[in-house]
Amino acid sequence: MNHSSDTWILAAQCPSRLGTVDVVTRLLKEWRCYITEQQSFDDRLSQRFFIRTAFHPEGGALDADAFQAAFAARAAEFGMTFELTAPGQLTPVVIMVSKADHCLNDLLYRYRTGQLPIEIRAVVSNHPDLEPLAAWHGLPYHHFPITPETKPEQEAQVWQVIEESGAELVILARYMQVLSSEMSEKLAGKAINIHHSLLPGFKGAKPYHQAHAKGVKLVGATAHYINDDLDEGPIITQGVEPVTHADTPEDLVAKGRDIECLTLARAVAYHLERRVFLNDKRTVVFAR
Amino acid sequence: MNHSSDTWILAAQCPSRLGTVDVVTRLLKEWRCYITEQQSFDDRLSQRFFIRTAFHPEGGALDADAFQAAFAARAAEFGMTFELTAPGQLTPVVIMVSKADHCLNDLLYRYRTGQLPIEIRAVVSNHPDLEPLAAWHGLPYHHFPITPETKPEQEAQVWQVIEESGAELVILARYMQVLSSEMSEKLAGKAINIHHSLLPGFKGAKPYHQAHAKGVKLVGATAHYINDDLDEGPIITQGVEPVTHADTPEDLVAKGRDIECLTLARAVAYHLERRVFLNDKRTVVFAR
Amino acid sequence: MNHSSDTWILAAQCPSRLGTVDVVTRLLKEWRCYITEQQSFDDRLSQRFFIRTAFHPEGGALDADAFQAAFAARAAEFGMTFELTAPGQLTPVVIMVSKADHCLNDLLYRYRTGQLPIEIRAVVSNHPDLEPLAAWHGLPYHHFPITPETKPEQEAQVWQVIEESGAELVILARYMQVLSSEMSEKLAGKAINIHHSLLPGFKGAKPYHQAHAKGVKLVGATAHYINDDLDEGPIITQGVEPVTHADTPEDLVAKGRDIECLTLARAVAYHLERRVFLNDKRTVVFAR
Amino acid sequence: MNHSSDTWILAAQCPSRLGTVDVVTRLLKEWRCYITEQQSFDDRLSQRFFIRTAFHPEGGALDADAFQAAFAARAAEFGMTFELTAPGQLTPVVIMVSKADHCLNDLLYRYRTGQLPIEIRAVVSNHPDLEPLAAWHGLPYHHFPITPETKPEQEAQVWQVIEESGAELVILARYMQVLSSEMSEKLAGKAINIHHSLLPGFKGAKPYHQAHAKGVKLVGATAHYINDDLDEGPIITQGVEPVTHADTPEDLVAKGRDIECLTLARAVAYHLERRVFLNDKRTVVFAR
């Protein structure tokens, strides 16, 4: 979305307890910060509280370090973790792909036109195919082939790129490889995958072919954080597309591309705008 | 919808073979029937051909028996089965329910206002709760309680009502009981069930609770023909509804009601308008 | 939906000014009220601030009068108006209809099953047709015929029913009459109408026929507060339905019924849950 | 869609008359062509008949000229016009743009990956901005600036490119200029425009700003054939996107981009697959 150039975001969560909203809003008032949009939610099941506040300092400037120090003292009392995001802040990102280019193409377009507040540091793939696309956008492309035998080494190479690039978010834009448990754990909460089905339906390989065999009338896509359980990570958002008896499995693959692109891009935008909170195996998403 | 008072429907299917459309359209021309809407589809996988033709006799009248006899002779050559539906023809129906009344209420409204070309012969339930609703619409209500021990007897009672009523379609409007294999086989292709999830996701009991636990961002409903494999019958149509982290399982139940009603009503309308064809474990649906 | 039996709602608005969130949240903390869900929004264009807070008193009970008095003192400083809604509070409602019954039928179903927190005090119509439907639900039905000449008298009769019934919300469930400016003004902000088009497209009479003539591929419905400018009142929510070349104007009327029901019911629910705020000619809707 | 490499399309229309389907299907049988998908529709209002037939010759090959000659003789009797499209046939296209690049980028991606059966002969613009994008795809880019005074000359230049390129379809991918009546007439039925609103709502300039001022809860896009009445040409397809009070006009512009791309691409695909027929001021679309 088109954030105003002076809008800061404060996102926080903690166990449910009286005063959780007050501790946020009082500080903002004291610091003369005007709240333009706020959403909070208390999950009675997990007994956790989540809040997202968009604000701008009345004077225009905010000493982020001092503000965070001041807030940390009070937040500690509530066991509250928080993240402050400055206006215009770009998140460093690594994108992982395989051979299919539609999601990468879509993300690169949004990146190039400033629609996503990201700075793409690298594109990583187990295939060489998408290098020209990355090159046209002036991005480094790392080709790390993978076989069952070389998986540990390949993942180490991928991890090195992620670490050295300083990426805070990894986007699996149809990477098509199952990550090892170790890799998944390292990336927990900071890697978003797009799966081409309405999870939990049609997990695993070739979901459109599964969908065709089953004769469903809707296909879809699911963007989720990865965890160490394949296609079971916390869901951020899902999209859906009607299909008919006349669609072959290949037609489903083709029809699904658009909804995969849109669903992944929306999930990434939500994440970057600090609208998404992990809540055990589920997410809280303060969507717009 | 089949509003015109003079519109006949001819629905047919057979193995794929040259001339399958011609055999239908030529006869209609010979009988001076004008085709107002026609859809045909050939499934390369199952190698079967499906056709639905809406037409009206130019003279206004059609001798249905003679027409069918004439067509039968030619259709036999192609191994073609067919069904002719006259304008204004009402299909006799039995509706099965449990305690939830939303789908029944919706079907009765559409029935009362002539939106569905059906004649409801009876409402059958394993609970007494919905009798007043049926009564207000002047419909017989059969209360057949069921326990694991009495299931065979109960199903025999249900079957007797279906048989004696002359029902050609049974609508399971949230019946909530698993039918026996015998019952399912008897009802194959002539019983439509609504399941409150996007099948194949969340089969079985309490799908909204399953959906909540999984943290999905879309819930849905699936209308399908029943077969002897629970929640696995051929899908006719599916509907979907966005949900959020703030929805409790009870909220999902509430949000899902509308989409269940709409999805079931649409499936029933498609069936009655002869838009649906069984194609092994899948369906061909000439939707509008 | 507001399921929890102990959830109160505080809805407020005022001109934009530092401290508007704080004045709400601080009081709630002082009164030991736990905030379970909060949404606020500042409209930079109109320079107005809106907030909706769902909370429950930690002790279980809340002295509403005392709370309101305490809040009123502080709110005054901000020029803030507010409304406190107790758990389980039912809003008295009058429904106005003409001959079409689908929206009334839908609202009565939701009312009968407790899906809407309303108490229907009367159904008013310019035709006698829907009396049996109202009667089955045990509701008084007032038939006030209308002609161009008798319009002022008829509106006076309607107004008397609304006043005497104590209705706080009037639902125009396909009333099909243009209200006079005087009547519209009296009902401003407390009467919701459903118009069967995607406003501002196809204002006025027979919108489905207009839509057919134009050859649109989507039809829709718009729920809005009435004001004295026909079909121009602030929009609460809109729904949409795909149509095809094969749909006649009558088909569009039929296809539109479901989306009209759903859109009106959603608008009414949003209003009752205090999710809707008037913002000059537009609305702020804290949807779920 | 993913047409089989051997699928031919025959699209035809004529005044309503007995035998219109038969004249098509009989010839196909005689030529031993197997019909894999057929849709026909008779518009009672305009009294016109439309048919689209997908088929493949049983022998594999078809002498297109001979087939067309044979069909022309019979079609003439019915006043039937028709078009035969061979498998794999690419339609020559010219794309017109202004400064906004999202629709062009989307079309070029689909072109590059073979998702649309087109051959782009040129990109024409009144601004130089999008030349690099065209260049990366190896496409000629014609920059023809326009002022009120130079409009006739500019349009002559554009027309020359279209003519010399042999384009059979012109895609106005956010061209943002009103074409003259002369130009519109020349392009009638062979130029598709995307307008960024749900027509007939918000015609003319800055529709998202109009939508914001009106406070609508849905925005959309309309793909239509151009005619000489601004934003009034026959509609092919429309798309829709929910928006909220929190969206500024700039947010609507941003949110609308995706639905504009999808709607335009779908309209172009429908046109190329011969699914769209002009029916006076409306269209018949045999969608999938």
mmCIF file of N, CA and C in Angstrom, chain B residues 236-284:
data_model
loop_
_atom_site.group_PDB
_atom_site.id
_atom_site.type_symbol
_atom_site.label_atom_id
_atom_site.label_comp_id
_atom_site.label_asym_id
_atom_site.label_seq_id
_atom_site.Cartn_x
_atom_site.Cartn_y
_atom_site.Cartn_z
ATOM 1 N N ILE B 236 -20.187 -31.342 -7.424
ATOM 2 C CA ILE B 236 -20.996 -30.578 -8.378
ATOM 3 C C ILE B 236 -20.573 -29.113 -8.383
ATOM 4 N N THR B 237 -20.486 -28.515 -7.208
ATOM 5 C CA THR B 237 -20.070 -27.112 -7.134
ATOM 6 C C THR B 237 -19.547 -26.824 -5.731
ATOM 7 N N GLN B 238 -18.747 -25.766 -5.623
ATOM 8 C CA GLN B 238 -18.147 -25.380 -4.346
ATOM 9 C C GLN B 238 -18.241 -23.875 -4.162
ATOM 10 N N GLY B 239 -18.366 -23.462 -2.930
ATOM 11 C CA GLY B 239 -18.401 -22.043 -2.614
ATOM 12 C C GLY B 239 -17.395 -21.733 -1.534
ATOM 13 N N VAL B 240 -17.041 -20.464 -1.399
ATOM 14 C CA VAL B 240 -15.945 -20.090 -0.523
ATOM 15 C C VAL B 240 -16.256 -18.776 0.174
ATOM 16 N N GLU B 241 -15.702 -18.600 1.357
ATOM 17 C CA GLU B 241 -15.967 -17.410 2.177
ATOM 18 C C GLU B 241 -14.694 -17.062 2.947
ATOM 19 N N PRO B 242 -14.244 -15.803 2.876
ATOM 20 C CA PRO B 242 -13.048 -15.446 3.637
ATOM 21 C C PRO B 242 -13.323 -15.374 5.132
ATOM 22 N N VAL B 243 -12.355 -15.781 5.924
ATOM 23 C CA VAL B 243 -12.470 -15.685 7.379
ATOM 24 C C VAL B 243 -11.171 -15.102 7.926
ATOM 25 N N THR B 244 -11.192 -14.756 9.206
ATOM 26 C CA THR B 244 -9.999 -14.148 9.794
ATOM 27 C C THR B 244 -9.632 -14.837 11.110
ATOM 28 N N HIS B 245 -8.485 -14.400 11.641
ATOM 29 C CA HIS B 245 -8.002 -14.885 12.934
ATOM 30 C C HIS B 245 -9.019 -14.627 14.043
ATOM 31 N N ALA B 246 -9.882 -13.633 13.853
ATOM 32 C CA ALA B 246 -10.799 -13.252 14.929
ATOM 33 C C ALA B 246 -12.023 -14.161 14.982
ATOM 34 N N ASP B 247 -12.188 -14.993 13.981
ATOM 35 C CA ASP B 247 -13.349 -15.889 13.970
ATOM 36 C C ASP B 247 -13.088 -17.125 14.831
ATOM 37 N N THR B 248 -13.954 -17.333 15.795
ATOM 38 C CA THR B 248 -13.892 -18.550 16.599
ATOM 39 C C THR B 248 -14.509 -19.695 15.783
ATOM 40 N N PRO B 249 -14.365 -20.936 16.246
ATOM 41 C CA PRO B 249 -15.049 -22.021 15.530
ATOM 42 C C PRO B 249 -16.542 -21.750 15.396
ATOM 43 N N GLU B 250 -17.155 -21.153 16.411
ATOM 44 C CA GLU B 250 -18.586 -20.842 16.341
ATOM 45 C C GLU B 250 -18.856 -19.778 15.276
ATOM 46 N N ASP B 251 -17.950 -18.816 15.147
ATOM 47 C CA ASP B 251 -18.093 -17.804 14.101
ATOM 48 C C ASP B 251 -18.018 -18.448 12.716
ATOM 49 N N LEU B 252 -17.114 -19.415 12.578
ATOM 50 C CA LEU B 252 -16.995 -20.092 11.278
ATOM 51 C C LEU B 252 -18.292 -20.827 10.964
ATOM 52 N N VAL B 253 -18.854 -21.481 11.954
ATOM 53 C CA VAL B 253 -20.141 -22.155 11.758
ATOM 54 C C VAL B 253 -21.178 -21.146 11.257
ATOM 55 N N ALA B 254 -21.206 -19.986 11.898
ATOM 56 C CA ALA B 254 -22.187 -18.964 11.523
ATOM 57 C C ALA B 254 -21.903 -18.392 10.137
ATOM 58 N N LYS B 255 -20.626 -18.067 9.880
ATOM 59 C CA LYS B 255 -20.268 -17.500 8.575
ATOM 60 C C LYS B 255 -20.505 -18.494 7.451
ATOM 61 N N GLY B 256 -20.358 -19.787 7.771
ATOM 62 C CA GLY B 256 -20.477 -20.798 6.735
ATOM 63 C C GLY B 256 -21.908 -21.058 6.289
ATOM 64 N N ARG B 257 -22.882 -20.684 7.130
ATOM 65 C CA ARG B 257 -24.273 -21.024 6.800
ATOM 66 C C ARG B 257 -24.699 -20.500 5.443
ATOM 67 N N ASP B 258 -24.400 -19.240 5.177
ATOM 68 C CA ASP B 258 -24.852 -18.655 3.915
ATOM 69 C C ASP B 258 -24.262 -19.372 2.712
ATOM 70 N N ILE B 259 -22.969 -19.645 2.796
ATOM 71 C CA ILE B 259 -22.323 -20.266 1.639
ATOM 72 C C ILE B 259 -22.796 -21.718 1.477
ATOM 73 N N GLU B 260 -23.141 -22.372 2.577
ATOM 74 C CA GLU B 260 -23.725 -23.718 2.470
ATOM 75 C C GLU B 260 -25.068 -23.659 1.731
ATOM 76 N N CYS B 261 -25.916 -22.729 2.148
ATOM 77 C CA CYS B 261 -27.225 -22.595 1.500
ATOM 78 C C CYS B 261 -27.074 -22.327 0.007
ATOM 79 N N LEU B 262 -26.224 -21.358 -0.324
ATOM 80 C CA LEU B 262 -26.080 -20.968 -1.724
ATOM 81 C C LEU B 262 -25.504 -22.091 -2.571
ATOM 82 N N THR B 263 -24.523 -22.781 -2.002
ATOM 83 C CA THR B 263 -23.843 -23.839 -2.758
ATOM 84 C C THR B 263 -24.786 -25.013 -2.990
ATOM 85 N N LEU B 264 -25.531 -25.378 -1.963
ATOM 86 C CA LEU B 264 -26.484 -26.483 -2.120
ATOM 87 C C LEU B 264 -27.589 -26.106 -3.111
ATOM 88 N N ALA B 265 -28.127 -24.904 -2.976
ATOM 89 C CA ALA B 265 -29.204 -24.492 -3.883
ATOM 90 C C ALA B 265 -28.726 -24.445 -5.328
ATOM 91 N N ARG B 266 -27.492 -24.003 -5.519
ATOM 92 C CA ARG B 266 -26.955 -23.943 -6.886
ATOM 93 C C ARG B 266 -26.787 -25.347 -7.464
ATOM 94 N N ALA B 267 -26.288 -26.260 -6.632
ATOM 95 C CA ALA B 267 -26.105 -27.638 -7.099
ATOM 96 C C ALA B 267 -27.446 -28.263 -7.461
ATOM 97 N N VAL B 268 -28.442 -28.040 -6.630
ATOM 98 C CA VAL B 268 -29.772 -28.598 -6.893
ATOM 99 C C VAL B 268 -30.329 -28.013 -8.185
ATOM 100 N N ALA B 269 -30.182 -26.694 -8.376
ATOM 101 C CA ALA B 269 -30.669 -26.068 -9.605
ATOM 102 C C ALA B 269 -29.952 -26.635 -10.824
ATOM 103 N N TYR B 270 -28.644 -26.765 -10.748
ATOM 104 C CA TYR B 270 -27.885 -27.339 -11.869
ATOM 105 C C TYR B 270 -28.390 -28.747 -12.187
ATOM 106 N N HIS B 271 -28.600 -29.532 -11.130
ATOM 107 C CA HIS B 271 -29.066 -30.914 -11.337
ATOM 108 C C HIS B 271 -30.434 -30.919 -12.020
ATOM 109 N N LEU B 272 -31.321 -30.112 -11.516
ATOM 110 C CA LEU B 272 -32.693 -30.106 -12.041
ATOM 111 C C LEU B 272 -32.755 -29.576 -13.468
ATOM 112 N N GLU B 273 -31.844 -28.654 -13.769
ATOM 113 C CA GLU B 273 -31.806 -28.098 -15.129
ATOM 114 C C GLU B 273 -31.000 -29.004 -16.059
ATOM 115 N N ARG B 274 -30.664 -30.171 -15.577
ATOM 116 C CA ARG B 274 -29.925 -31.180 -16.369
ATOM 117 C C ARG B 274 -28.589 -30.645 -16.861
ATOM 118 N N ARG B 275 -27.936 -29.870 -15.993
ATOM 119 C CA ARG B 275 -26.628 -29.335 -16.355
ATOM 120 C C ARG B 275 -25.492 -30.227 -15.871
ATOM 121 N N VAL B 276 -25.812 -31.224 -15.041
ATOM 122 C CA VAL B 276 -24.770 -32.022 -14.398
ATOM 123 C C VAL B 276 -24.758 -33.441 -14.950
ATOM 124 N N PHE B 277 -23.571 -33.937 -15.268
ATOM 125 C CA PHE B 277 -23.397 -35.309 -15.757
ATOM 126 C C PHE B 277 -22.338 -35.998 -14.905
ATOM 127 N N LEU B 278 -22.628 -37.228 -14.526
ATOM 128 C CA LEU B 278 -21.599 -38.010 -13.842
ATOM 129 C C LEU B 278 -20.564 -38.464 -14.857
ATOM 130 N N ASN B 279 -19.313 -38.334 -14.502
ATOM 131 C CA ASN B 279 -18.207 -38.727 -15.373
ATOM 132 C C ASN B 279 -17.224 -39.490 -14.499
ATOM 133 N N ASP B 280 -17.558 -40.738 -14.213
ATOM 134 C CA ASP B 280 -16.789 -41.551 -13.268
ATOM 135 C C ASP B 280 -16.804 -40.846 -11.899
ATOM 136 N N LYS B 281 -15.647 -40.502 -11.356
ATOM 137 C CA LYS B 281 -15.628 -39.902 -10.014
ATOM 138 C C LYS B 281 -15.730 -38.383 -10.054
ATOM 139 N N ARG B 282 -15.869 -37.838 -11.261
ATOM 140 C CA ARG B 282 -15.977 -36.395 -11.397
ATOM 141 C C ARG B 282 -17.302 -36.065 -12.078
ATOM 142 N N THR B 283 -17.553 -34.770 -12.265
ATOM 143 C CA THR B 283 -18.773 -34.366 -12.964
ATOM 144 C C THR B 283 -18.435 -33.435 -14.118
ATOM 145 N N VAL B 284 -19.317 -33.419 -15.085
ATOM 146 C CA VAL B 284 -19.320 -32.382 -16.104
ATOM 147 C C VAL B 284 -20.498 -31.480 -15.759
#
